[in-house]
Backbone as CSV, one residue per row, in Angstrom:
resi,resn,N_x,N_y,N_z,CA_x,CA_y,CA_z,C_x,C_y,C_z
1,UNK,32.450,-42.998,37.127,31.371,-43.157,38.113,30.995,-41.828,38.772
2,UNK,31.577,-40.722,38.297,31.219,-39.411,38.830,31.828,-39.099,40.169
3,UNK,32.797,-39.857,40.627,33.399,-39.630,41.932,34.837,-39.124,41.839
4,UNK,35.382,-39.031,40.633,36.779,-38.667,40.495,36.968,-37.716,39.321
5,UNK,37.787,-36.681,39.526,38.136,-35.757,38.452,39.361,-36.266,37.725
6,UNK,39.341,-36.165,36.410,40.459,-36.611,35.602,41.001,-35.444,34.789
7,UNK,42.301,-35.244,34.806,42.923,-34.190,34.024,42.818,-34.468,32.538
8,UNK,42.447,-33.463,31.762,42.292,-33.661,30.320,43.047,-32.619,29.500
9,UNK,43.463,-31.504,30.110,44.214,-30.470,29.400,45.105,-29.756,30.405
10,UNK,46.148,-29.065,29.876,47.131,-28.457,30.775,47.598,-27.124,30.202
11,UNK,47.767,-26.143,31.094,48.359,-24.857,30.716,49.324,-24.444,31.811
12,UNK,50.545,-24.115,31.420,51.587,-23.734,32.377,51.479,-22.233,32.646
13,UNK,50.779,-21.870,33.715,50.627,-20.455,34.077,51.957,-19.913,34.604
14,UNK,52.192,-18.597,34.452,53.525,-18.045,34.763,53.928,-18.091,36.222
15,UNK,53.205,-17.391,37.119,53.679,-17.256,38.503,52.612,-17.654,39.516
16,UNK,51.548,-16.833,39.644,50.571,-17.063,40.708,49.200,-16.630,40.223
17,UNK,48.376,-17.589,39.781,47.032,-17.310,39.293,46.096,-17.116,40.478
18,UNK,45.408,-15.964,40.519,44.505,-15.651,41.625,43.043,-15.613,41.187
19,UNK,42.796,-15.658,39.867,41.418,-15.583,39.386,41.291,-16.346,38.074
20,UNK,40.170,-17.067,37.931,39.887,-17.780,36.687,38.396,-17.651,36.380
21,UNK,38.085,-17.211,35.156,36.714,-17.006,34.720,36.492,-17.749,33.414
22,UNK,35.314,-18.359,33.276,35.013,-19.177,32.106,33.688,-18.736,31.487
23,UNK,33.665,-18.665,30.152,32.422,-18.493,29.403,32.533,-19.352,28.149
24,UNK,31.631,-20.329,28.026,31.675,-21.318,26.950,33.051,-21.993,26.932
25,UNK,33.791,-21.885,25.806,35.097,-22.530,25.707,36.256,-21.570,25.941
26,UNK,35.962,-20.385,26.464,36.999,-19.385,26.689,37.292,-19.256,28.179
27,UNK,38.568,-19.080,28.497,39.022,-18.994,29.890,39.862,-17.733,30.049
28,UNK,39.615,-16.992,31.114,40.387,-15.793,31.437,41.107,-16.020,32.760
29,UNK,42.430,-15.950,32.739,43.240,-16.129,33.939,43.806,-14.783,34.382
30,UNK,43.813,-14.551,35.688,44.428,-13.365,36.259,45.615,-13.761,37.118
31,UNK,46.782,-13.206,36.817,48.003,-13.537,37.552,48.417,-12.341,38.412
32,UNK,48.865,-12.615,39.622,49.203,-11.554,40.559,50.424,-10.753,40.139
33,UNK,51.196,-11.249,39.184,52.397,-10.533,38.744,52.481,-10.347,37.230
34,UNK,51.709,-11.145,36.461,51.850,-11.154,35.002,50.560,-10.812,34.261
35,UNK,49.652,-10.102,34.889,48.439,-9.612,34.240,47.494,-10.750,33.835
36,UNK,46.843,-10.632,32.666,45.774,-11.556,32.277,46.173,-12.378,31.052
37,UNK,45.600,-13.590,30.982,45.842,-14.515,29.876,44.490,-14.998,29.353
38,UNK,44.325,-14.960,28.036,43.080,-15.355,27.384,43.306,-16.705,26.706
39,UNK,42.577,-17.726,27.165,42.784,-19.096,26.694,41.543,-19.634,25.994
40,UNK,41.754,-20.692,25.209,40.659,-21.368,24.518,40.776,-22.863,24.753
41,UNK,39.670,-23.471,25.194,39.644,-24.917,25.399,39.119,-25.575,24.131
42,UNK,39.924,-26.464,23.554,39.561,-27.092,22.288,39.649,-28.603,22.404
43,UNK,38.647,-29.259,21.839,38.617,-30.719,21.815,38.663,-31.178,20.368
44,UNK,39.650,-31.969,20.021,39.790,-32.458,18.653,38.642,-33.385,18.291
45,UNK,38.245,-33.325,17.009,37.186,-34.218,16.538,37.630,-35.668,16.600
46,UNK,38.897,-35.874,16.353,39.448,-37.220,16.464,39.667,-37.550,17.937
47,UNK,39.001,-38.570,18.480,39.162,-38.910,19.907,40.607,-39.118,20.323
48,UNK,41.436,-39.547,19.363,42.846,-39.787,19.695,43.617,-38.479,19.823
49,UNK,43.040,-37.372,19.314,43.724,-36.089,19.358,43.756,-35.459,20.737
50,UNK,42.772,-35.796,21.566,42.744,-35.279,22.925,42.150,-33.877,23.034
51,UNK,42.348,-33.263,24.188,41.826,-31.934,24.497,42.985,-30.997,24.815
52,UNK,42.805,-29.717,24.450,43.908,-28.764,24.575,43.411,-27.455,25.196
53,UNK,44.267,-26.841,25.971,44.022,-25.515,26.521,45.073,-24.592,25.926
54,UNK,44.660,-23.771,24.950,45.590,-22.980,24.154,45.520,-21.507,24.518
55,UNK,46.660,-20.852,24.560,46.709,-19.408,24.817,46.435,-18.652,23.526
56,UNK,45.397,-17.809,23.544,45.081,-16.969,22.397,45.873,-15.668,22.446
57,UNK,45.880,-15.023,23.606,46.571,-13.737,23.750,46.774,-13.452,25.227
58,UNK,47.584,-12.422,25.500,47.817,-12.005,26.874,48.122,-10.518,26.904
59,UNK,48.101,-9.948,28.115,48.534,-8.568,28.316,50.018,-8.601,28.652
60,UNK,50.822,-7.856,27.903,52.268,-7.906,28.077,52.757,-7.038,29.237
61,UNK,51.905,-6.176,29.792,52.307,-5.379,30.944,52.260,-6.227,32.212
62,UNK,53.041,-5.834,33.200,53.085,-6.582,34.461,52.030,-6.050,35.423
63,UNK,50.808,-6.280,35.073,49.686,-5.825,35.887,49.444,-6.801,37.034
64,UNK,49.296,-6.283,38.246,49.068,-7.132,39.416,47.562,-7.340,39.577
65,UNK,47.077,-8.399,38.965,45.634,-8.656,38.876,45.109,-9.284,40.160
66,UNK,43.890,-8.862,40.542,43.231,-9.432,41.711,41.932,-10.141,41.356
67,UNK,41.276,-9.732,40.253,40.018,-10.355,39.859,39.798,-10.233,38.363
68,UNK,38.991,-11.133,37.795,38.701,-11.119,36.367,37.233,-11.459,36.120
69,UNK,36.753,-11.045,34.943,35.388,-11.384,34.536,35.224,-11.074,33.052
70,UNK,34.212,-11.689,32.424,33.864,-11.411,31.040,32.662,-10.474,30.998
71,UNK,32.655,-9.564,30.019,31.495,-8.736,29.716,31.024,-9.097,28.314
72,UNK,29.742,-9.431,28.188,29.173,-9.854,26.910,28.220,-8.783,26.404
73,UNK,28.416,-8.395,25.150,27.536,-7.425,24.502,27.173,-7.971,23.134
74,UNK,26.127,-8.792,23.078,25.770,-9.450,21.837,26.844,-10.438,21.434
75,UNK,27.444,-10.221,20.254,28.513,-11.096,19.773,29.894,-10.623,20.205
76,UNK,29.962,-9.486,20.898,31.251,-8.933,21.344,31.572,-9.429,22.754
77,UNK,32.822,-9.789,22.956,33.281,-10.284,24.253,34.423,-9.407,24.748
78,UNK,34.258,-8.818,25.931,35.291,-7.989,26.539,35.817,-8.671,27.789
79,UNK,37.058,-8.381,28.130,37.721,-8.986,29.274,37.960,-7.924,30.337
80,UNK,37.475,-8.179,31.530,37.534,-7.215,32.629,38.476,-7.724,33.709
81,UNK,39.307,-6.819,34.226,40.211,-7.201,35.319,40.348,-6.046,36.304
82,UNK,40.721,-6.386,37.531,41.007,-5.387,38.566,42.422,-5.618,39.060
83,UNK,43.061,-4.549,39.557,44.439,-4.687,40.031,44.583,-4.160,41.455
84,UNK,45.796,-4.256,41.993,46.055,-3.882,43.378,45.999,-2.374,43.592
85,UNK,46.007,-1.591,42.520,45.929,-0.134,42.629,44.498,0.385,42.579
86,UNK,43.525,-0.522,42.577,42.130,-0.105,42.556,41.628,0.282,41.178
87,UNK,42.300,-0.195,40.121,41.883,0.114,38.755,41.074,-1.021,38.156
88,UNK,40.111,-0.668,37.321,39.445,-1.620,36.445,40.026,-1.459,35.047
89,UNK,40.294,-2.578,34.384,40.805,-2.541,33.020,39.909,-3.390,32.130
90,UNK,39.628,-2.885,30.949,38.832,-3.617,29.970,39.719,-3.900,28.762
91,UNK,39.804,-5.189,28.391,40.612,-5.610,27.250,39.717,-6.225,26.177
92,UNK,40.219,-6.228,24.957,39.556,-6.913,23.857,40.579,-7.753,23.105
93,UNK,40.079,-8.740,22.387,40.946,-9.627,21.610,40.709,-9.400,20.128
94,UNK,41.773,-9.150,19.392,41.703,-8.943,17.948,42.797,-9.783,17.300
95,UNK,42.384,-10.820,16.585,43.370,-11.727,15.982,44.185,-11.065,14.873
96,UNK,43.707,-9.911,14.369,44.406,-9.216,13.298,45.370,-8.150,13.816
97,UNK,45.412,-7.949,15.134,46.308,-6.957,15.723,47.394,-7.665,16.526
98,UNK,48.661,-7.251,16.315,49.795,-7.869,17.002,49.815,-9.380,16.766
99,UNK,49.385,-9.786,15.579,49.310,-11.204,15.216,48.442,-11.982,16.198
100,UNK,47.503,-11.284,16.832,46.580,-11.930,17.745,47.186,-12.339,19.070
101,UNK,48.406,-11.900,19.366,49.091,-12.344,20.578,48.901,-11.403,21.766
102,UNK,48.509,-10.149,21.505,48.406,-9.158,22.573,46.965,-8.712,22.778
103,UNK,46.527,-8.699,24.020,45.219,-8.153,24.354,45.269,-6.632,24.280
104,UNK,44.256,-6.045,23.688,44.206,-4.601,23.517,43.418,-3.973,24.658
105,UNK,44.010,-2.973,25.316,43.334,-2.302,26.414,42.362,-1.269,25.856
106,UNK,41.086,-1.414,26.191,40.038,-0.530,25.674,39.694,0.592,26.640
107,UNK,39.851,0.358,27.933,39.473,1.375,28.913,40.094,1.043,30.262
108,UNK,40.231,2.069,31.096,40.692,1.912,32.477,39.936,2.905,33.343
109,UNK,39.661,2.505,34.584,38.825,3.319,35.472,39.265,3.061,36.897
110,UNK,39.571,4.113,37.642,40.017,3.945,39.020,38.839,4.001,39.984
111,UNK,38.767,3.000,40.876,37.690,2.909,41.855,38.093,3.461,43.217
112,UNK,39.382,3.548,43.468,39.851,3.997,44.770,40.018,2.883,45.770
113,UNK,39.515,1.673,45.458,39.660,0.500,46.321,39.820,-0.741,45.451
114,UNK,40.400,-1.783,46.031,40.635,-3.012,45.281,39.357,-3.843,45.150
115,UNK,39.293,-4.598,44.064,38.198,-5.544,43.815,38.811,-6.932,43.663
116,UNK,38.318,-7.888,44.413,38.868,-9.242,44.344,37.895,-10.246,43.718
117,UNK,36.633,-9.847,43.532,35.650,-10.785,42.987,34.582,-10.054,42.191
118,UNK,34.291,-10.584,40.992,33.191,-10.111,40.156,32.133,-11.208,40.064
119,UNK,30.897,-10.803,39.876,29.802,-11.748,39.654,29.061,-11.310,38.398
120,UNK,29.024,-12.184,37.398,28.380,-11.841,36.127,26.879,-12.090,36.203
121,UNK,26.108,-11.093,35.734,24.649,-11.182,35.725,24.119,-10.747,34.366
122,UNK,22.993,-11.328,33.974,22.321,-10.915,32.742,21.005,-10.239,33.106
123,UNK,20.845,-8.956,32.768,19.598,-8.254,33.095,18.411,-8.877,32.371
124,UNK,17.323,-9.066,33.087,16.061,-9.531,32.506,15.112,-8.337,32.473
125,UNK,15.068,-7.626,31.367,14.338,-6.376,31.265,12.880,-6.614,30.889
126,UNK,12.032,-5.648,31.206,10.605,-5.716,30.890,10.303,-4.846,29.682
127,UNK,9.439,-5.348,28.776,9.034,-4.549,27.625,7.848,-3.671,27.998
128,UNK,7.271,-2.982,27.015,6.169,-2.051,27.275,4.924,-2.746,27.793
129,UNK,4.796,-4.066,27.546,3.637,-4.826,28.012,3.888,-5.503,29.355
130,UNK,5.038,-5.248,29.936,5.358,-5.827,31.229,5.884,-7.245,31.170
131,UNK,6.239,-7.721,29.967,6.759,-9.069,29.814,8.293,-9.049,29.847
132,UNK,8.847,-10.109,30.388,10.304,-10.203,30.475,10.876,-10.493,29.096
133,UNK,11.854,-9.706,28.684,12.524,-9.928,27.406,13.992,-10.230,27.662
134,UNK,14.561,-11.161,26.915,15.962,-11.518,27.132,16.895,-10.383,26.726
135,UNK,18.013,-10.295,27.403,19.006,-9.284,27.090,20.242,-9.952,26.521
136,UNK,20.845,-9.327,25.521,22.061,-9.869,24.910,23.311,-9.355,25.609
137,UNK,23.126,-8.634,26.712,24.252,-8.062,27.439,24.321,-8.616,28.849
138,UNK,25.526,-8.558,29.394,25.706,-8.901,30.801,26.364,-7.735,31.516
139,UNK,26.196,-7.690,32.803,26.906,-6.716,33.631,27.681,-7.477,34.700
140,UNK,28.627,-6.826,35.305,29.462,-7.451,36.338,29.274,-6.694,37.645
141,UNK,28.755,-7.378,38.640,28.631,-6.811,39.985,29.918,-7.083,40.756
142,UNK,30.266,-6.154,41.638,31.480,-6.359,42.437,31.414,-5.535,43.706
143,UNK,32.172,-5.973,44.684,32.334,-5.229,45.922,33.797,-4.872,46.103
144,UNK,34.059,-3.747,46.704,35.442,-3.314,46.911,35.867,-3.556,48.354
145,UNK,37.170,-3.543,48.579,37.685,-3.710,49.932,37.370,-2.498,50.805
146,UNK,36.939,-1.392,50.183,36.529,-0.221,50.942,35.078,-0.263,51.376
147,UNK,34.342,-1.329,50.986,32.961,-1.504,51.431,31.911,-1.096,50.415
148,UNK,32.304,-0.634,49.233,31.344,-0.206,48.226,30.872,-1.397,47.393
149,UNK,29.647,-1.298,46.880,29.095,-2.280,45.948,28.737,-1.542,44.670
150,UNK,29.196,-2.059,43.545,28.982,-1.349,42.288,28.824,-2.348,41.155
151,UNK,28.729,-1.835,39.924,28.558,-2.686,38.755,29.078,-1.965,37.524
152,UNK,29.401,-2.736,36.503,29.842,-2.181,35.229,29.142,-2.953,34.120
153,UNK,28.723,-2.232,33.054,27.988,-2.862,31.957,28.253,-2.104,30.664
154,UNK,28.158,-2.768,29.524,28.309,-2.083,28.232,27.050,-1.293,27.878
155,UNK,27.220,-0.224,27.101,26.097,0.586,26.632,26.252,0.829,25.141
156,UNK,25.178,1.299,24.505,25.218,1.621,23.081,26.211,2.756,22.823
157,UNK,26.808,2.738,21.631,27.796,3.754,21.270,27.202,5.155,21.324
158,UNK,26.001,5.332,20.769,25.385,6.656,20.748,25.078,7.147,22.154
159,UNK,24.595,6.243,22.996,24.316,6.594,24.389,25.601,6.973,25.110
160,UNK,26.675,6.212,24.848,27.957,6.518,25.488,28.446,7.907,25.111
161,UNK,28.410,8.253,23.830,28.891,9.569,23.393,28.085,10.688,24.030
162,UNK,26.783,10.489,24.133,25.927,11.515,24.729,26.249,11.697,26.210
163,UNK,26.360,10.588,26.947,26.619,10.675,28.381,28.063,11.086,28.665
164,UNK,28.971,10.790,27.760,30.339,11.261,27.923,30.408,12.782,27.834
165,UNK,29.668,13.344,26.870,29.615,14.805,26.758,28.968,15.413,27.998
166,UNK,27.951,14.740,28.527,27.299,15.223,29.746,28.267,15.182,30.926
167,UNK,29.085,14.126,31.010,30.053,14.004,32.104,31.026,15.178,32.119
168,UNK,31.473,15.575,30.940,32.415,16.693,30.849,31.756,17.997,31.307
169,UNK,30.486,18.178,30.954,29.764,19.384,31.389,29.548,19.378,32.895
170,UNK,29.197,18.223,33.444,28.987,18.127,34.886,30.291,18.339,35.646
171,UNK,31.383,17.853,35.085,32.686,18.004,35.731,33.090,19.471,35.842
172,UNK,32.767,20.246,34.820,33.159,21.654,34.797,32.093,22.582,35.385
173,UNK,30.840,22.150,35.356,29.755,23.050,35.731,29.233,22.908,37.141
174,UNK,29.708,21.926,37.908,29.234,21.712,39.269,30.345,21.951,40.277
175,UNK,29.939,22.188,41.521,30.907,22.280,42.613,31.203,20.868,43.105
176,UNK,32.483,20.546,43.281,32.884,19.212,43.708,33.634,19.286,45.038
177,UNK,33.673,18.161,45.718,34.329,18.091,47.020,35.777,18.560,46.932
178,UNK,36.111,19.553,47.757,37.465,20.122,47.817,37.917,20.686,46.475
179,UNK,36.982,20.942,45.585,37.330,21.497,44.288,38.066,20.521,43.374
180,UNK,37.953,19.220,43.655,38.670,18.215,42.874,37.905,17.838,41.606
181,UNK,38.643,17.410,40.607,38.041,17.040,39.329,37.678,15.555,39.347
182,UNK,36.380,15.198,39.239,35.984,13.785,39.308,36.501,12.962,38.134
183,UNK,36.678,13.581,36.965,37.181,12.834,35.818,38.658,12.474,36.005
184,UNK,39.425,13.380,36.598,40.834,13.092,36.870,40.977,12.015,37.941
185,UNK,40.051,12.013,38.901,40.099,11.010,39.960,39.932,9.600,39.398
186,UNK,39.156,9.467,38.319,38.878,8.151,37.744,39.963,7.659,36.789
187,UNK,40.982,8.461,36.555,42.068,7.999,35.686,42.869,6.904,36.383
188,UNK,43.404,5.981,35.597,44.147,4.863,36.174,45.341,5.345,36.979
189,UNK,45.640,4.635,38.057,46.738,4.991,38.937,47.750,3.854,39.013
190,UNK,48.936,4.196,39.448,49.992,3.201,39.630,50.652,3.418,40.982
191,UNK,51.251,2.372,41.518,51.922,2.472,42.794,53.172,3.343,42.660
192,UNK,53.591,3.989,43.760,54.810,4.823,43.712,56.014,4.023,43.229
193,UNK,56.840,4.679,42.417,58.080,4.095,41.891,57.854,2.936,40.925
194,UNK,56.604,2.736,40.485,56.339,1.688,39.511,56.335,2.264,38.109
195,UNK,56.596,1.426,37.131,56.634,1.867,35.749,55.224,2.197,35.275
196,UNK,54.984,3.397,34.730,53.636,3.758,34.294,53.177,2.902,33.128
197,UNK,51.913,2.514,33.149,51.332,1.728,32.074,50.991,2.615,30.885
198,UNK,50.659,1.971,29.786,50.183,2.713,28.634,48.882,3.430,28.996
199,UNK,48.665,4.594,28.412,47.472,5.373,28.706,46.255,4.728,28.065
200,UNK,45.250,4.450,28.866,44.042,3.804,28.356,43.066,4.855,27.850
201,UNK,42.280,4.539,26.818,41.248,5.472,26.346,40.208,5.728,27.435
202,UNK,39.656,6.935,27.437,38.627,7.291,28.426,37.280,6.777,27.937
203,UNK,37.107,5.459,28.007,35.910,4.824,27.463,34.992,4.252,28.532
204,UNK,35.099,4.766,29.757,34.199,4.333,30.820,33.546,5.559,31.447
205,UNK,32.262,5.416,31.779,31.486,6.504,32.365,31.388,6.328,33.872
206,UNK,31.323,7.447,34.571,31.188,7.450,36.024,29.713,7.682,36.366
207,UNK,29.030,6.607,36.770,27.609,6.719,37.086,27.340,7.656,38.246
208,UNK,28.233,7.701,39.216,28.064,8.588,40.374,28.012,10.042,39.933
209,UNK,28.831,10.387,38.952,28.828,11.758,38.431,27.590,12.010,37.581
210,UNK,27.219,11.051,36.750,26.074,11.238,35.852,24.778,11.450,36.617
211,UNK,24.618,10.739,37.735,23.359,10.852,38.476,23.196,12.207,39.164
212,UNK,24.261,12.979,39.225,24.134,14.322,39.785,23.332,15.243,38.867
213,UNK,23.159,14.817,37.610,22.317,15.586,36.690,20.891,15.683,37.221
214,UNK,20.410,14.616,37.863,19.034,14.604,38.372,18.868,15.515,39.586
215,UNK,19.960,15.952,40.198,19.895,16.828,41.365,19.796,18.302,40.975
216,UNK,20.019,18.603,39.695,19.958,19.986,39.235,18.508,20.464,39.137
217,UNK,18.325,21.773,39.210,17.009,22.352,38.946,16.623,22.073,37.496
218,UNK,15.330,21.929,37.247,14.863,21.581,35.907,15.352,22.573,34.842
219,UNK,15.292,23.875,35.072,15.829,24.800,34.054,17.312,24.567,33.765
220,UNK,18.093,24.232,34.809,19.505,23.938,34.602,19.688,22.661,33.790
221,UNK,18.807,21.690,33.997,18.880,20.459,33.222,18.619,20.734,31.739
222,UNK,17.600,21.547,31.453,17.301,21.908,30.062,18.494,22.626,29.430
223,UNK,19.091,23.542,30.184,20.214,24.327,29.661,21.424,23.449,29.381
224,UNK,21.739,22.539,30.298,22.903,21.681,30.112,22.680,20.697,28.968
225,UNK,21.477,20.143,28.854,21.167,19.224,27.764,21.284,19.919,26.416
226,UNK,20.790,21.146,26.338,20.865,21.905,25.090,22.309,22.195,24.701
227,UNK,23.182,22.399,25.696,24.583,22.738,25.416,25.349,21.578,24.790
228,UNK,24.858,20.345,24.938,25.524,19.189,24.324,24.719,18.642,23.146
229,UNK,23.731,19.411,22.703,22.988,19.047,21.501,21.955,17.968,21.677
230,UNK,21.343,17.868,22.867,20.310,16.872,23.090,19.203,17.474,23.940
231,UNK,18.311,16.660,24.461,17.189,17.144,25.267,17.252,16.546,26.668
232,UNK,16.592,17.217,27.580,16.517,16.712,28.951,15.831,15.353,28.973
233,UNK,14.770,15.193,28.190,14.030,13.933,28.168,14.911,12.775,27.701
234,UNK,15.783,13.042,26.728,16.657,11.993,26.217,17.666,11.557,27.279
235,UNK,18.215,12.507,28.007,19.178,12.167,29.049,18.504,11.382,30.175
236,UNK,17.338,11.830,30.597,16.606,11.119,31.651,16.280,9.703,31.201
237,UNK,15.918,9.536,29.926,15.612,8.209,29.390,16.841,7.310,29.435
238,UNK,18.003,7.851,29.064,19.233,7.070,29.115,19.593,6.674,30.539
239,UNK,19.419,7.574,31.490,19.716,7.263,32.888,18.769,6.199,33.426
240,UNK,17.511,6.233,32.997,16.559,5.203,33.416,16.938,3.837,32.845
241,UNK,17.437,3.826,31.624,17.882,2.569,31.027,19.049,1.981,31.825
242,UNK,19.973,2.836,32.248,21.091,2.366,33.060,20.612,1.846,34.408
243,UNK,19.660,2.559,35.005,19.128,2.128,36.301,18.451,0.762,36.181
244,UNK,17.766,0.518,35.051,17.104,-0.772,34.852,18.119,-1.904,34.720
245,UNK,19.276,-1.611,34.101,20.307,-2.633,33.961,20.814,-3.115,35.305
246,UNK,20.923,-2.189,36.270,21.511,-2.501,37.563,20.470,-2.768,38.654
247,UNK,19.194,-2.833,38.260,18.156,-3.104,39.249,18.249,-4.544,39.744
248,UNK,18.261,-4.778,41.058,18.372,-6.155,41.581,17.273,-7.084,41.080
249,UNK,16.056,-6.530,40.855,14.939,-7.376,40.429,15.093,-7.836,38.986
250,UNK,16.004,-7.223,38.226,16.168,-7.580,36.820,17.325,-8.541,36.584
251,UNK,18.038,-8.915,37.650,19.251,-9.721,37.491,18.918,-11.211,37.437
252,UNK,19.573,-11.929,36.522,19.516,-13.364,36.483,20.938,-13.905,36.534
253,UNK,21.112,-15.044,37.176,22.449,-15.618,37.377,22.963,-16.207,36.072
254,UNK,24.275,-15.992,35.806,24.943,-16.581,34.645,25.713,-17.821,35.091
C-alpha cells in the first residue's frame, strides 16, 4: 500500500558506514575505518531466487572515509571518496585485476579541508547554435569544512596531458605564496604516526593553479604555450571548456 518499507537484500558492512551513493544498480559505501566498498544490487529472474546485494570489490587500505560519489564519463565509471585528512581519492574497478576484488586507486588530491558531502551534477552544455546538448559526463560539487566550494570532473586524455604540462610550467615559472610548491601541496597527506598509503598517480589537475595562466601578460602566455608544444588559443579554449562544465547555469540534477 506504499506505507511500509520491506527489506529485500542485506549486506554486512564492517564497522561504521558514513556515506552511501547509488547509480543504477551499483552502490558505493564509505566506512569511517575501512575505506570504500563497491556493491552490486542484483535481482534474480526467478522470483523465488530473491534479491541480492553483492560485494564486487573494496579498497584494502584503512582509509577513514567521510564522503563518496560516482563520476561518470560515458561508459566509464569512477569512484570518488574523501577522507579525514582532506584528501580526494579516485578509484576504478577492473574485474581482471586482483581477481576483481580490489579497487584500483587512480588519483589522489589534497584539498586542505575535509569533505563530508558530494552532489552529482550533469552539465547541460550549449552547442554553436545555442541549443542544449546532453553531456555523457558528470561532475561532483562539494563544500569543505574550511568554507570552500569546489567541483571535480573528468576531462579528455589529450586535454589532461596538455594542462598537466602547463601545470608543471606554472609551478616552476610563477611566484607562489611563501615560495611553496603548489603541486607538492596537492599531494595526498596522512595523519601523524599513521601508516603511509600507496602512492597515487598524479592524475588530477589543480584548477586554481591553471587559472593563473590567464593572469599572465599575453606575450608570456604565448611563450609558455610554445614551451609545451601548443598554442595560447588552444589553452584558452581548454580553460573555457572547463569553465562551462562548472557553470551553475549548465548544471542539471542527477
